[in-house]
Amino acid sequence: MRQNDSTADLFGETDERAVFRDIEAIAAAKLSQESNSSLSTGDLVNEAVARLTRLEHIEINSREHILALASRMMRQILIDQARRRNAGKRYHTRVTLVPNLPQKDADPLDLLSFGLVFDELREIDPQLANIVEMRYFGGMSLAEIASVLNVSIATAKRRWASARIWLREQLDQ
């Protein structure tokens, strides 16, 4: 555990450029789903990396671990931005819960409501919340998630399905 003063410390032995490209791809995918975001891909990446470097104690184990942490930071940034933008308003940004589905077939989701339900999931089952964060906000594959969590791909797939069902039920209420 060490305090990070630069991205070189943060990324350690990992190929920094390749990780930045992966984080940029995740950010671009998330921002393409946001219709009212004033953030650019670069802004979102820079803010996520800045937040990562401000963490007092962090131990990076792999590329997937960095992407999982960046996904968490991007989720927090997007929700914080939505809260600021919608402070005192009734209008909310809509996103879809399941990635890679055609938008017209998926039910739209209020990002602020999702944030509240997601926080509830984190209290109930932190590992399910981590899976949602990595899969939905990070765009990580189930194999990558399984690697980060040190579980089988089948287990990661079952937990992802369980988390999606629970979130959908909560959001439909």
Coordinates of C-alpha atoms in Angstrom, one line a residue:
M1 CA 0.0 0.0 0.0
R2 CA 1.5 3.3 -1.0
Q3 CA 0.4 6.9 -1.6
N4 CA 0.3 7.7 -5.2
D5 CA 1.9 11.0 -6.5
S6 CA 1.7 10.3 -10.2
T7 CA 0.1 8.0 -12.8
A8 CA 3.5 6.2 -13.1
D9 CA 3.1 5.1 -9.5
L10 CA -0.5 4.3 -10.1
F11 CA 0.0 2.0 -13.1
G12 CA 3.3 0.5 -11.9
E13 CA 4.4 -2.3 -14.3
T14 CA 1.3 -2.1 -16.5
D15 CA 1.6 -0.6 -20.0
E16 CA 0.3 2.9 -19.2
R17 CA -0.7 3.8 -22.8
A18 CA -2.7 0.6 -23.3
V19 CA -4.6 1.1 -20.0
F20 CA -5.3 4.8 -21.0
R21 CA -6.7 3.6 -24.3
D22 CA -8.9 1.0 -22.5
I23 CA -10.1 3.7 -20.1
E24 CA -10.8 6.1 -23.0
A25 CA -12.9 3.4 -24.8
I26 CA -14.9 2.8 -21.6
A27 CA -15.4 6.6 -21.1
A28 CA -16.5 7.1 -24.8
A29 CA -19.0 4.2 -24.5
K30 CA -20.5 5.6 -21.3
L31 CA -20.7 9.1 -22.7
S32 CA -22.3 8.0 -25.9
Q33 CA -25.2 6.8 -23.7
E34 CA -25.5 10.2 -22.0
S35 CA -27.5 12.7 -23.9
N36 CA -27.1 15.6 -21.5
S37 CA -23.5 15.2 -20.4
S38 CA -21.2 18.2 -20.8
L39 CA -18.2 16.0 -20.2
S40 CA -15.9 15.0 -23.1
T41 CA -14.2 11.6 -23.1
G42 CA -10.9 13.3 -22.2
D43 CA -12.6 15.1 -19.3
L44 CA -14.1 11.9 -17.9
V45 CA -10.8 10.0 -18.3
N46 CA -8.8 12.8 -16.7
E47 CA -11.2 13.1 -13.8
A48 CA -11.2 9.3 -13.2
V49 CA -7.4 9.1 -13.2
A50 CA -7.1 12.2 -11.0
R51 CA -9.5 10.6 -8.5
L52 CA -7.5 7.4 -8.6
T53 CA -4.2 9.2 -8.0
R54 CA -5.7 10.9 -5.0
L55 CA -6.5 7.6 -3.3
E56 CA -4.3 7.4 -0.2
H57 CA -3.8 3.6 -0.2
I58 CA -4.1 1.6 -3.4
E59 CA -2.7 -1.7 -4.5
I60 CA -3.0 -2.5 -8.2
N61 CA -2.9 -6.2 -9.1
S62 CA -3.6 -6.2 -12.8
R63 CA -4.9 -4.3 -15.9
E64 CA -8.4 -5.5 -15.0
H65 CA -8.1 -4.2 -11.5
I66 CA -7.1 -0.7 -12.9
L67 CA -10.1 -0.8 -15.2
A68 CA -12.4 -1.9 -12.4
L69 CA -11.2 1.1 -10.3
A70 CA -11.5 3.5 -13.2
S71 CA -15.1 2.2 -13.9
R72 CA -16.0 2.9 -10.3
M73 CA -14.6 6.4 -10.5
M74 CA -16.4 7.1 -13.8
R75 CA -19.7 5.9 -12.3
Q76 CA -19.2 8.3 -9.4
I77 CA -18.3 11.2 -11.7
L78 CA -21.4 10.6 -14.0
I79 CA -23.7 10.4 -11.0
D80 CA -22.2 13.4 -9.3
Q81 CA -22.6 15.4 -12.6
A82 CA -26.2 14.3 -13.0
R83 CA -26.9 15.3 -9.4
R84 CA -25.3 18.8 -9.9
R85 CA -27.1 19.3 -13.2
N86 CA -30.5 18.2 -11.9
A87 CA -30.3 19.9 -8.5
G88 CA -33.7 21.4 -7.9
K89 CA -35.1 20.0 -11.2
R90 CA -37.4 17.1 -11.9
Y91 CA -35.7 16.2 -15.3
H92 CA -33.2 13.3 -15.2
T93 CA -30.8 11.8 -17.7
R94 CA -31.9 8.4 -19.1
V95 CA -29.6 5.5 -19.6
T96 CA -30.1 1.8 -20.2
L97 CA -29.2 -0.8 -17.7
V98 CA -28.0 -3.6 -20.0
P99 CA -25.1 -2.6 -22.4
N100 CA -25.0 -3.6 -26.0
L101 CA -28.7 -3.8 -26.5
P102 CA -30.5 -1.6 -29.1
Q103 CA -31.8 1.5 -27.3
K104 CA -35.3 1.2 -28.7
D105 CA -35.7 -2.3 -27.1
A106 CA -34.3 -1.4 -23.7
D107 CA -36.3 0.5 -21.1
P108 CA -34.7 3.8 -20.3
L109 CA -33.4 4.3 -16.8
D110 CA -33.0 7.4 -14.6
L111 CA -29.3 7.7 -13.7
L112 CA -30.1 9.3 -10.3
S113 CA -32.6 6.5 -9.4
F114 CA -30.1 4.0 -10.6
G115 CA -27.5 5.6 -8.3
L116 CA -29.8 5.3 -5.2
V117 CA -30.7 1.7 -6.0
F118 CA -27.1 0.9 -6.8
D119 CA -26.0 2.3 -3.4
E120 CA -28.6 0.0 -1.7
L121 CA -27.2 -3.0 -3.6
R122 CA -23.7 -2.0 -2.4
E123 CA -25.0 -2.2 1.2
I124 CA -26.7 -5.5 0.7
D125 CA -24.0 -7.2 -1.4
P126 CA -20.8 -5.3 -2.2
Q127 CA -19.6 -8.0 -4.6
L128 CA -22.7 -7.8 -6.8
A129 CA -22.3 -4.0 -6.8
N130 CA -18.7 -4.4 -7.9
I131 CA -19.8 -6.7 -10.8
V132 CA -22.4 -4.2 -12.0
E133 CA -19.8 -1.4 -11.8
M134 CA -17.2 -3.3 -13.8
R135 CA -19.7 -4.7 -16.3
Y136 CA -22.0 -1.8 -16.9
F137 CA -19.9 1.2 -16.2
G138 CA -16.5 -0.4 -17.1
G139 CA -17.7 -2.4 -20.1
M140 CA -15.5 -5.3 -18.8
S141 CA -16.1 -8.8 -20.0
L142 CA -17.3 -11.6 -17.7
A143 CA -13.8 -13.2 -18.0
E144 CA -12.1 -9.9 -16.9
I145 CA -14.5 -9.6 -14.0
A146 CA -13.9 -13.2 -13.0
S147 CA -10.2 -12.5 -13.0
V148 CA -10.5 -9.4 -10.8
L149 CA -12.8 -11.2 -8.3
N150 CA -10.8 -14.4 -8.5
V151 CA -13.9 -16.5 -9.3
S152 CA -14.9 -18.7 -12.2
I153 CA -16.5 -17.2 -15.3
A154 CA -19.7 -19.2 -14.6
T155 CA -19.9 -17.6 -11.1
A156 CA -19.3 -14.1 -12.5
K157 CA -22.1 -14.8 -15.1
R158 CA -24.5 -16.0 -12.4
R159 CA -23.8 -13.1 -10.1
W160 CA -24.2 -10.6 -13.0
A161 CA -27.6 -12.1 -13.9
S162 CA -28.6 -12.0 -10.3
A163 CA -27.6 -8.3 -9.9
R164 CA -29.4 -7.3 -13.1
I165 CA -32.6 -9.0 -11.9
W166 CA -32.4 -7.4 -8.5
L167 CA -31.7 -4.0 -10.0
R168 CA -34.5 -4.3 -12.5
E169 CA -37.0 -5.3 -9.8
Q170 CA -36.0 -2.4 -7.6
L171 CA -36.1 0.1 -10.5
D172 CA -39.6 -1.1 -11.6
Q173 CA -41.1 -0.4 -8.1

